[in-house]
C-alpha cells in the first residue's frame, strides 16, 4: 500500500462487516457488544501482525503480577508505518461517526493518546483477571464508553485458551457473576463493547500456547461526556479468581491496582 495523507477508511476496514455487526449490538448479553470477523482487509491484517514487535524486545511495558500477565505498547513513535496509519484510521472522524451513530453515543471522542490501548501481547502463562476498565480518563476527564480490540494471531489454536470472557454483574457482591459468553481470539476478529454497563471481561485462565506463539491484538478506546451517575474509577478494577478470593495479599494487590497513585507500583510484583 502506498502512503497517502488522505486515507480512505475502506482501504483498511471492511466497513460493511462493521455496519452489519451493530444490528444486534444493543440486544447482546451480558452487555452490548459486537463481534466482527474479517475486520481489516486481509492484506492489511497480515501486515499488521508482522509489525507487532518481538515478544522479548524492548518496546514493551510489562505487567507481571498475580492478576495480570501481559505486555503492552502505546508509543506512537514505535509504531511502524502501517500500524501508525491503522491507529490513525481507528481514531479518525469517519470512524467516530460510524460508531457514534451505530452505538447511539453522542458525543463520542477518540483517545489519540491510546491510554490503556495500543499493542497488547500475551505469551504462555499470560492472563488477565476479570475486570472493569477505568471509567474516567485520568487526563481528559471523559468517560470511557466503547472498547475495540482486534486480534492478530494467524496461528492461534482455540485449545490454547485466550478467549475473551464476558460476565454478568452480581449486584449482591458487586463483582462478576456468571460467565455468559466466550469469544475466541480468531485472526482479524474485532470485538466492540460498551464499557459502562458493569462490563466484566477478561481472560483469567493462563494461556497454554507453546513457547514462541503469542496472543496479539490492537486496542483503542472511545470516550464520551461523563454521565451524572458515572463511576469515578480512574484505574481498572480487578476481581480475584475463586482460588484467590480469600487471599489477603491478592485482595491488597487489587486495591492498589485500582488506585491511580498506587497502580504503577504493583504492575510488576
PDB file of C-alpha atoms in Angstrom:
ATOM      1  CA  UNK A   1       0.000   0.000   0.000  1.00  0.00           C
ATOM      2  CA  UNK A   2       1.375   3.410  -0.947  1.00  0.00           C
ATOM      3  CA  UNK A   3       1.346   6.091   1.778  1.00  0.00           C
ATOM      4  CA  UNK A   4      -1.379   8.694   1.481  1.00  0.00           C
ATOM      5  CA  UNK A   5      -2.286  11.737   3.538  1.00  0.00           C
ATOM      6  CA  UNK A   6      -5.934  11.185   2.603  1.00  0.00           C
ATOM      7  CA  UNK A   7      -6.522   7.637   3.761  1.00  0.00           C
ATOM      8  CA  UNK A   8      -9.852   6.044   2.916  1.00  0.00           C
ATOM      9  CA  UNK A   9     -11.284   4.013   5.775  1.00  0.00           C
ATOM     10  CA  UNK A  10     -12.386   1.341   3.284  1.00  0.00           C
ATOM     11  CA  UNK A  11      -8.751   0.799   2.288  1.00  0.00           C
ATOM     12  CA  UNK A  12      -8.226  -0.583   5.791  1.00  0.00           C
ATOM     13  CA  UNK A  13     -11.533  -1.765   7.233  1.00  0.00           C
ATOM     14  CA  UNK A  14     -14.384  -3.908   5.922  1.00  0.00           C
ATOM     15  CA  UNK A  15     -16.965  -1.235   6.663  1.00  0.00           C
ATOM     16  CA  UNK A  16     -19.908  -3.392   5.530  1.00  0.00           C
ATOM     17  CA  UNK A  17     -18.973  -6.035   8.115  1.00  0.00           C
ATOM     18  CA  UNK A  18     -18.664  -3.344  10.764  1.00  0.00           C
ATOM     19  CA  UNK A  19     -22.084  -1.896   9.980  1.00  0.00           C
ATOM     20  CA  UNK A  20     -23.792  -5.304   9.901  1.00  0.00           C
ATOM     21  CA  UNK A  21     -22.352  -6.229  13.292  1.00  0.00           C
ATOM     22  CA  UNK A  22     -24.331  -3.476  15.001  1.00  0.00           C
ATOM     23  CA  UNK A  23     -27.699  -4.948  14.048  1.00  0.00           C
ATOM     24  CA  UNK A  24     -27.880  -6.773  17.391  1.00  0.00           C
ATOM     25  CA  UNK A  25     -25.337  -4.707  19.364  1.00  0.00           C
ATOM     26  CA  UNK A  26     -27.804  -3.298  21.900  1.00  0.00           C
ATOM     27  CA  UNK A  27     -29.565  -6.637  22.445  1.00  0.00           C
ATOM     28  CA  UNK A  28     -26.494  -8.732  23.156  1.00  0.00           C
ATOM     29  CA  UNK A  29     -25.884 -10.094  26.669  1.00  0.00           C
ATOM     30  CA  UNK A  30     -24.446  -9.655  29.223  1.00  0.00           C
ATOM     31  CA  UNK A  31     -23.786  -6.132  27.919  1.00  0.00           C
ATOM     32  CA  UNK A  32     -23.920  -4.537  24.451  1.00  0.00           C
ATOM     33  CA  UNK A  33     -21.217  -5.880  22.142  1.00  0.00           C
ATOM     34  CA  UNK A  34     -20.448  -6.854  18.565  1.00  0.00           C
ATOM     35  CA  UNK A  35     -18.088  -9.407  17.025  1.00  0.00           C
ATOM     36  CA  UNK A  36     -16.769  -8.549  13.572  1.00  0.00           C
ATOM     37  CA  UNK A  37     -14.850 -11.162  11.590  1.00  0.00           C
ATOM     38  CA  UNK A  38     -12.519 -10.075   8.766  1.00  0.00           C
ATOM     39  CA  UNK A  39     -12.401  -6.609  10.309  1.00  0.00           C
ATOM     40  CA  UNK A  40      -9.363  -5.336   8.417  1.00  0.00           C
ATOM     41  CA  UNK A  41      -8.840  -6.061   4.747  1.00  0.00           C
ATOM     42  CA  UNK A  42      -6.874  -9.311   4.607  1.00  0.00           C
ATOM     43  CA  UNK A  43      -3.553  -7.932   3.374  1.00  0.00           C
ATOM     44  CA  UNK A  44      -3.726  -5.134   5.967  1.00  0.00           C
ATOM     45  CA  UNK A  45      -4.319  -7.607   8.800  1.00  0.00           C
ATOM     46  CA  UNK A  46      -1.416  -9.785   7.707  1.00  0.00           C
ATOM     47  CA  UNK A  47       0.949  -6.822   7.536  1.00  0.00           C
ATOM     48  CA  UNK A  48      -0.235  -5.518  10.903  1.00  0.00           C
ATOM     49  CA  UNK A  49       0.549  -8.852  12.529  1.00  0.00           C
ATOM     50  CA  UNK A  50       4.030  -8.770  11.016  1.00  0.00           C
ATOM     51  CA  UNK A  51       4.612  -5.311  12.508  1.00  0.00           C
ATOM     52  CA  UNK A  52       3.980  -6.428  16.100  1.00  0.00           C
ATOM     53  CA  UNK A  53       7.366  -6.346  17.883  1.00  0.00           C
ATOM     54  CA  UNK A  54       9.222  -9.387  19.117  1.00  0.00           C
ATOM     55  CA  UNK A  55       7.847 -10.559  22.458  1.00  0.00           C
ATOM     56  CA  UNK A  56      11.304 -10.336  24.030  1.00  0.00           C
ATOM     57  CA  UNK A  57      12.118  -6.926  22.522  1.00  0.00           C
ATOM     58  CA  UNK A  58      12.422  -3.596  24.278  1.00  0.00           C
ATOM     59  CA  UNK A  59       9.210  -1.969  23.057  1.00  0.00           C
ATOM     60  CA  UNK A  60       7.018  -3.407  25.769  1.00  0.00           C
ATOM     61  CA  UNK A  61       5.738  -2.210  29.121  1.00  0.00           C
ATOM     62  CA  UNK A  62       5.357  -5.309  31.292  1.00  0.00           C
ATOM     63  CA  UNK A  63       2.542  -6.297  33.629  1.00  0.00           C
ATOM     64  CA  UNK A  64       3.571  -9.301  35.682  1.00  0.00           C
ATOM     65  CA  UNK A  65       1.612  -9.935  38.853  1.00  0.00           C
ATOM     66  CA  UNK A  66      -0.976 -12.351  40.221  1.00  0.00           C
ATOM     67  CA  UNK A  67      -3.909 -10.725  38.388  1.00  0.00           C
ATOM     68  CA  UNK A  68      -2.362  -9.788  35.031  1.00  0.00           C
ATOM     69  CA  UNK A  69       0.484 -11.134  32.942  1.00  0.00           C
ATOM     70  CA  UNK A  70       0.850  -9.286  29.641  1.00  0.00           C
ATOM     71  CA  UNK A  71       2.907  -6.745  27.701  1.00  0.00           C
ATOM     72  CA  UNK A  72       1.675  -3.547  26.067  1.00  0.00           C
ATOM     73  CA  UNK A  73       2.940  -0.651  23.982  1.00  0.00           C
ATOM     74  CA  UNK A  74       1.095   2.582  23.159  1.00  0.00           C
ATOM     75  CA  UNK A  75       4.049   4.678  21.974  1.00  0.00           C
ATOM     76  CA  UNK A  76       3.205   6.156  18.562  1.00  0.00           C
ATOM     77  CA  UNK A  77       6.925   6.691  17.925  1.00  0.00           C
ATOM     78  CA  UNK A  78       7.454   2.922  17.957  1.00  0.00           C
ATOM     79  CA  UNK A  79       4.622   2.056  15.576  1.00  0.00           C
ATOM     80  CA  UNK A  80       5.776   1.033  12.079  1.00  0.00           C
ATOM     81  CA  UNK A  81       4.076   2.855   9.171  1.00  0.00           C
ATOM     82  CA  UNK A  82       1.037   0.630   8.647  1.00  0.00           C
ATOM     83  CA  UNK A  83       0.308   0.278  12.374  1.00  0.00           C
ATOM     84  CA  UNK A  84       0.585   4.059  12.727  1.00  0.00           C
ATOM     85  CA  UNK A  85      -1.892   4.535   9.887  1.00  0.00           C
ATOM     86  CA  UNK A  86      -4.250   1.874  11.256  1.00  0.00           C
ATOM     87  CA  UNK A  87      -4.462   3.601  14.624  1.00  0.00           C
ATOM     88  CA  UNK A  88      -4.987   6.886  12.805  1.00  0.00           C
ATOM     89  CA  UNK A  89      -7.937   5.353  10.941  1.00  0.00           C
ATOM     90  CA  UNK A  90      -9.379   3.834  14.134  1.00  0.00           C
ATOM     91  CA  UNK A  91      -9.270   7.287  15.729  1.00  0.00           C
ATOM     92  CA  UNK A  92     -10.451   9.178  12.643  1.00  0.00           C
ATOM     93  CA  UNK A  93     -13.544  11.340  12.436  1.00  0.00           C
ATOM     94  CA  UNK A  94     -15.087   8.926   9.929  1.00  0.00           C
ATOM     95  CA  UNK A  95     -14.706   6.016  12.350  1.00  0.00           C
ATOM     96  CA  UNK A  96     -16.107   8.113  15.190  1.00  0.00           C
ATOM     97  CA  UNK A  97     -19.173   8.988  13.135  1.00  0.00           C
ATOM     98  CA  UNK A  98     -19.855   5.324  12.324  1.00  0.00           C
ATOM     99  CA  UNK A  99     -19.545   4.247  15.950  1.00  0.00           C
ATOM    100  CA  UNK A 100     -21.478   7.205  17.341  1.00  0.00           C
ATOM    101  CA  UNK A 101     -24.390   6.538  15.004  1.00  0.00           C
ATOM    102  CA  UNK A 102     -24.480   2.762  15.381  1.00  0.00           C
ATOM    103  CA  UNK A 103     -23.824   2.595  19.120  1.00  0.00           C
ATOM    104  CA  UNK A 104     -26.069   5.623  19.673  1.00  0.00           C
ATOM    105  CA  UNK A 105     -23.456   7.504  21.656  1.00  0.00           C
ATOM    106  CA  UNK A 106     -23.127  11.252  21.224  1.00  0.00           C
ATOM    107  CA  UNK A 107     -20.820  12.945  21.691  1.00  0.00           C
ATOM    108  CA  UNK A 108     -18.086  10.381  21.041  1.00  0.00           C
ATOM    109  CA  UNK A 109     -14.380  11.194  21.099  1.00  0.00           C
ATOM    110  CA  UNK A 110     -11.257   9.251  20.235  1.00  0.00           C
ATOM    111  CA  UNK A 111      -8.390   8.839  22.674  1.00  0.00           C
ATOM    112  CA  UNK A 112      -5.427   9.520  20.428  1.00  0.00           C
ATOM    113  CA  UNK A 113      -3.117   9.079  23.425  1.00  0.00           C
ATOM    114  CA  UNK A 114      -4.152   5.395  23.494  1.00  0.00           C
ATOM    115  CA  UNK A 115      -4.373   5.325  27.288  1.00  0.00           C
ATOM    116  CA  UNK A 116      -4.531   1.595  28.021  1.00  0.00           C
ATOM    117  CA  UNK A 117      -4.593   0.841  24.294  1.00  0.00           C
ATOM    118  CA  UNK A 118      -2.048   0.144  21.565  1.00  0.00           C
ATOM    119  CA  UNK A 119      -0.411  -3.245  21.048  1.00  0.00           C
ATOM    120  CA  UNK A 120      -1.214  -5.985  23.579  1.00  0.00           C
ATOM    121  CA  UNK A 121       0.540  -9.342  23.683  1.00  0.00           C
ATOM    122  CA  UNK A 122       0.294 -12.447  25.885  1.00  0.00           C
ATOM    123  CA  UNK A 123       2.630 -15.420  25.828  1.00  0.00           C
ATOM    124  CA  UNK A 124       2.472 -18.797  27.561  1.00  0.00           C
ATOM    125  CA  UNK A 125       1.045 -18.275  31.050  1.00  0.00           C
ATOM    126  CA  UNK A 126      -0.406 -14.891  30.098  1.00  0.00           C
ATOM    127  CA  UNK A 127      -3.658 -13.929  31.778  1.00  0.00           C
ATOM    128  CA  UNK A 128      -5.933 -11.051  32.693  1.00  0.00           C
ATOM    129  CA  UNK A 129      -8.254 -11.471  35.648  1.00  0.00           C
ATOM    130  CA  UNK A 130     -11.869 -10.498  35.113  1.00  0.00           C
ATOM    131  CA  UNK A 131     -12.112  -6.721  35.477  1.00  0.00           C
ATOM    132  CA  UNK A 132     -13.875  -3.460  34.801  1.00  0.00           C
ATOM    133  CA  UNK A 133     -11.883  -0.924  32.791  1.00  0.00           C
ATOM    134  CA  UNK A 134     -11.200   2.559  34.082  1.00  0.00           C
ATOM    135  CA  UNK A 135     -14.286   4.765  33.919  1.00  0.00           C
ATOM    136  CA  UNK A 136     -12.931   8.330  33.880  1.00  0.00           C
ATOM    137  CA  UNK A 137      -9.891   9.076  31.735  1.00  0.00           C
ATOM    138  CA  UNK A 138      -7.133  10.187  34.138  1.00  0.00           C
ATOM    139  CA  UNK A 139      -6.031  13.084  31.930  1.00  0.00           C
ATOM    140  CA  UNK A 140      -9.048  14.072  29.834  1.00  0.00           C
ATOM    141  CA  UNK A 141     -11.795  13.693  32.432  1.00  0.00           C
ATOM    142  CA  UNK A 142     -14.042  11.972  29.861  1.00  0.00           C
ATOM    143  CA  UNK A 143     -15.851   8.682  30.384  1.00  0.00           C
ATOM    144  CA  UNK A 144     -14.611   5.576  28.626  1.00  0.00           C
ATOM    145  CA  UNK A 145     -17.547   4.300  26.594  1.00  0.00           C
ATOM    146  CA  UNK A 146     -16.501   1.829  23.861  1.00  0.00           C
ATOM    147  CA  UNK A 147     -13.622  -0.621  23.502  1.00  0.00           C
ATOM    148  CA  UNK A 148     -12.430  -2.076  20.240  1.00  0.00           C
ATOM    149  CA  UNK A 149      -9.980  -4.994  20.243  1.00  0.00           C
ATOM    150  CA  UNK A 150      -8.690  -6.622  17.033  1.00  0.00           C
ATOM    151  CA  UNK A 151      -6.867  -9.960  17.199  1.00  0.00           C
ATOM    152  CA  UNK A 152      -3.776 -10.506  15.058  1.00  0.00           C
ATOM    153  CA  UNK A 153      -2.606 -14.077  15.600  1.00  0.00           C
ATOM    154  CA  UNK A 154      -2.883 -16.251  12.485  1.00  0.00           C
ATOM    155  CA  UNK A 155      -1.539 -19.393  14.188  1.00  0.00           C
ATOM    156  CA  UNK A 156      -3.746 -19.267  17.284  1.00  0.00           C
ATOM    157  CA  UNK A 157      -5.397 -22.526  18.335  1.00  0.00           C
ATOM    158  CA  UNK A 158      -8.610 -22.429  20.391  1.00  0.00           C
ATOM    159  CA  UNK A 159      -7.350 -25.120  22.767  1.00  0.00           C
ATOM    160  CA  UNK A 160      -4.601 -22.738  23.938  1.00  0.00           C
ATOM    161  CA  UNK A 161      -7.223 -20.613  25.698  1.00  0.00           C
ATOM    162  CA  UNK A 162      -7.210 -16.832  25.495  1.00  0.00           C
ATOM    163  CA  UNK A 163     -10.901 -16.407  24.704  1.00  0.00           C
ATOM    164  CA  UNK A 164     -12.355 -13.111  25.867  1.00  0.00           C
ATOM    165  CA  UNK A 165     -14.898 -13.896  28.578  1.00  0.00           C
ATOM    166  CA  UNK A 166     -17.933 -11.695  29.239  1.00  0.00           C
ATOM    167  CA  UNK A 167     -19.560 -11.924  32.692  1.00  0.00           C
ATOM    168  CA  UNK A 168     -22.792 -10.519  34.034  1.00  0.00           C
ATOM    169  CA  UNK A 169     -22.833  -8.342  37.158  1.00  0.00           C
ATOM    170  CA  UNK A 170     -23.679  -9.715  40.593  1.00  0.00           C
ATOM    171  CA  UNK A 171     -25.496  -6.895  42.353  1.00  0.00           C
ATOM    172  CA  UNK A 172     -25.014  -8.528  45.774  1.00  0.00           C
ATOM    173  CA  UNK A 173     -21.240  -8.948  45.627  1.00  0.00           C
ATOM    174  CA  UNK A 174     -20.790  -6.002  43.225  1.00  0.00           C
ATOM    175  CA  UNK A 175     -18.462  -8.241  41.252  1.00  0.00           C
ATOM    176  CA  UNK A 176     -18.632 -10.567  38.248  1.00  0.00           C
ATOM    177  CA  UNK A 177     -21.465 -13.058  38.284  1.00  0.00           C
ATOM    178  CA  UNK A 178     -21.965 -15.793  35.690  1.00  0.00           C
ATOM    179  CA  UNK A 179     -19.768 -16.221  32.625  1.00  0.00           C
ATOM    180  CA  UNK A 180     -22.187 -15.597  29.750  1.00  0.00           C
ATOM    181  CA  UNK A 181     -20.010 -15.697  26.640  1.00  0.00           C
ATOM    182  CA  UNK A 182     -16.536 -16.613  25.415  1.00  0.00           C
ATOM    183  CA  UNK A 183     -15.148 -15.038  22.247  1.00  0.00           C
ATOM    184  CA  UNK A 184     -12.266 -16.876  20.583  1.00  0.00           C
ATOM    185  CA  UNK A 185      -9.402 -14.550  19.558  1.00  0.00           C
ATOM    186  CA  UNK A 186      -9.670 -15.546  15.908  1.00  0.00           C
ATOM    187  CA  UNK A 187      -7.296 -13.826  13.493  1.00  0.00           C
ATOM    188  CA  UNK A 188      -8.624 -10.491  12.220  1.00  0.00           C
ATOM    189  CA  UNK A 189     -11.665 -10.664  14.518  1.00  0.00           C
ATOM    190  CA  UNK A 190     -12.699  -7.451  16.249  1.00  0.00           C
ATOM    191  CA  UNK A 191     -14.773  -7.101  19.388  1.00  0.00           C
ATOM    192  CA  UNK A 192     -16.514  -3.832  20.249  1.00  0.00           C
ATOM    193  CA  UNK A 193     -18.296  -3.451  23.572  1.00  0.00           C
ATOM    194  CA  UNK A 194     -19.831  -0.883  25.871  1.00  0.00           C
ATOM    195  CA  UNK A 195     -17.674  -0.460  28.979  1.00  0.00           C
ATOM    196  CA  UNK A 196     -20.269   1.428  31.042  1.00  0.00           C
ATOM    197  CA  UNK A 197     -22.647  -1.451  31.863  1.00  0.00           C
ATOM    198  CA  UNK A 198     -20.726  -3.156  34.690  1.00  0.00           C
ATOM    199  CA  UNK A 199     -18.904  -4.769  31.777  1.00  0.00           C
ATOM    200  CA  UNK A 200     -16.859  -7.504  33.448  1.00  0.00           C
ATOM    201  CA  UNK A 201     -14.458  -9.087  30.974  1.00  0.00           C
ATOM    202  CA  UNK A 202     -11.086 -10.804  30.877  1.00  0.00           C
ATOM    203  CA  UNK A 203      -9.110 -13.995  30.312  1.00  0.00           C
ATOM    204  CA  UNK A 204      -8.347 -15.232  33.833  1.00  0.00           C
ATOM    205  CA  UNK A 205      -7.097 -18.710  32.871  1.00  0.00           C
ATOM    206  CA  UNK A 206      -3.376 -18.782  31.993  1.00  0.00           C
ATOM    207  CA  UNK A 207      -2.658 -19.404  28.308  1.00  0.00           C
ATOM    208  CA  UNK A 208      -1.292 -22.811  27.359  1.00  0.00           C
ATOM    209  CA  UNK A 209       0.167 -21.867  23.973  1.00  0.00           C
ATOM    210  CA  UNK A 210       3.609 -23.245  23.069  1.00  0.00           C
ATOM    211  CA  UNK A 211       6.691 -21.117  23.554  1.00  0.00           C
ATOM    212  CA  UNK A 212       7.027 -18.816  20.559  1.00  0.00           C
ATOM    213  CA  UNK A 213       3.273 -18.419  19.974  1.00  0.00           C
ATOM    214  CA  UNK A 214       1.531 -15.274  21.153  1.00  0.00           C
ATOM    215  CA  UNK A 215      -1.940 -13.816  21.532  1.00  0.00           C
ATOM    216  CA  UNK A 216      -1.583 -10.435  19.774  1.00  0.00           C
ATOM    217  CA  UNK A 217      -4.072  -7.605  19.492  1.00  0.00           C
ATOM    218  CA  UNK A 218      -4.605  -3.940  18.764  1.00  0.00           C
ATOM    219  CA  UNK A 219      -6.885  -1.903  21.002  1.00  0.00           C
ATOM    220  CA  UNK A 220      -8.220   1.607  21.189  1.00  0.00           C
ATOM    221  CA  UNK A 221     -10.973   3.187  23.223  1.00  0.00           C
ATOM    222  CA  UNK A 222     -13.626   5.829  22.695  1.00  0.00           C
ATOM    223  CA  UNK A 223     -14.834   8.398  25.195  1.00  0.00           C
ATOM    224  CA  UNK A 224     -17.911  10.446  25.928  1.00  0.00           C
ATOM    225  CA  UNK A 225     -19.100  13.152  28.291  1.00  0.00           C
ATOM    226  CA  UNK A 226     -19.444  11.565  31.754  1.00  0.00           C
ATOM    227  CA  UNK A 227     -22.961  10.623  32.765  1.00  0.00           C
ATOM    228  CA  UNK A 228     -24.256  12.062  36.015  1.00  0.00           C
ATOM    229  CA  UNK A 229     -24.016   8.668  37.742  1.00  0.00           C
ATOM    230  CA  UNK A 230     -20.741   7.596  36.110  1.00  0.00           C
ATOM    231  CA  UNK A 231     -18.277   5.747  38.292  1.00  0.00           C
ATOM    232  CA  UNK A 232     -15.238   7.852  39.237  1.00  0.00           C
ATOM    233  CA  UNK A 233     -12.914   4.868  38.756  1.00  0.00           C
ATOM    234  CA  UNK A 234      -9.613   6.010  37.229  1.00  0.00           C
ATOM    235  CA  UNK A 235      -7.948   2.602  37.001  1.00  0.00           C
ATOM    236  CA  UNK A 236      -9.134  -0.917  36.217  1.00  0.00           C
ATOM    237  CA  UNK A 237     -10.906  -2.781  38.998  1.00  0.00           C
ATOM    238  CA  UNK A 238      -9.966  -6.467  39.027  1.00  0.00           C
ATOM    239  CA  UNK A 239     -11.801  -9.379  40.603  1.00  0.00           C
ATOM    240  CA  UNK A 240      -9.980 -12.284  42.235  1.00  0.00           C
ATOM    241  CA  UNK A 241     -10.362 -15.727  40.756  1.00  0.00           C
ATOM    242  CA  UNK A 242     -12.246 -18.198  43.006  1.00  0.00           C
ATOM    243  CA  UNK A 243      -8.881 -19.561  44.174  1.00  0.00           C
ATOM    244  CA  UNK A 244      -7.739 -16.039  45.117  1.00  0.00           C
ATOM    245  CA  UNK A 245     -10.945 -14.901  46.836  1.00  0.00           C
ATOM    246  CA  UNK A 246      -9.638 -15.316  50.420  1.00  0.00           C
ATOM    247  CA  UNK A 247      -6.034 -14.368  49.760  1.00  0.00           C
ATOM    248  CA  UNK A 248      -5.394 -11.122  51.634  1.00  0.00           C
ATOM    249  CA  UNK A 249      -2.252 -10.396  49.632  1.00  0.00           C
ATOM    250  CA  UNK A 250      -4.171 -10.665  46.340  1.00  0.00           C
ATOM    251  CA  UNK A 251      -7.004  -8.505  47.666  1.00  0.00           C
ATOM    252  CA  UNK A 252      -4.489  -5.840  48.682  1.00  0.00           C
ATOM    253  CA  UNK A 253      -2.881  -6.048  45.233  1.00  0.00           C
ATOM    254  CA  UNK A 254      -6.299  -5.493  43.631  1.00  0.00           C
ATOM    255  CA  UNK A 255      -6.888  -2.475  45.871  1.00  0.00           C
ATOM    256  CA  UNK A 256      -3.548  -0.913  44.946  1.00  0.00           C
ATOM    257  CA  UNK A 257      -4.002  -1.740  41.243  1.00  0.00           C
ATOM    258  CA  UNK A 258      -7.271   0.232  41.290  1.00  0.00           C
ATOM    259  CA  UNK A 259      -5.587   3.313  42.761  1.00  0.00           C
ATOM    260  CA  UNK A 260      -4.205   5.987  40.428  1.00  0.00           C
ATOM    261  CA  UNK A 261      -1.413   6.741  42.886  1.00  0.00           C
ATOM    262  CA  UNK A 262      -0.504   3.125  43.682  1.00  0.00           C
ATOM    263  CA  UNK A 263      -1.083   1.196  40.439  1.00  0.00           C
ATOM    264  CA  UNK A 264       2.340   1.838  38.910  1.00  0.00           C
ATOM    265  CA  UNK A 265       4.000   0.315  41.979  1.00  0.00           C
ATOM    266  CA  UNK A 266       2.367  -3.078  41.520  1.00  0.00           C
ATOM    267  CA  UNK A 267       2.394  -3.681  37.739  1.00  0.00           C
ATOM    268  CA  UNK A 268       5.379  -5.953  38.324  1.00  0.00           C
ATOM    269  CA  UNK A 269       5.181  -7.786  41.644  1.00  0.00           C
TER     270      UNK A 269
END
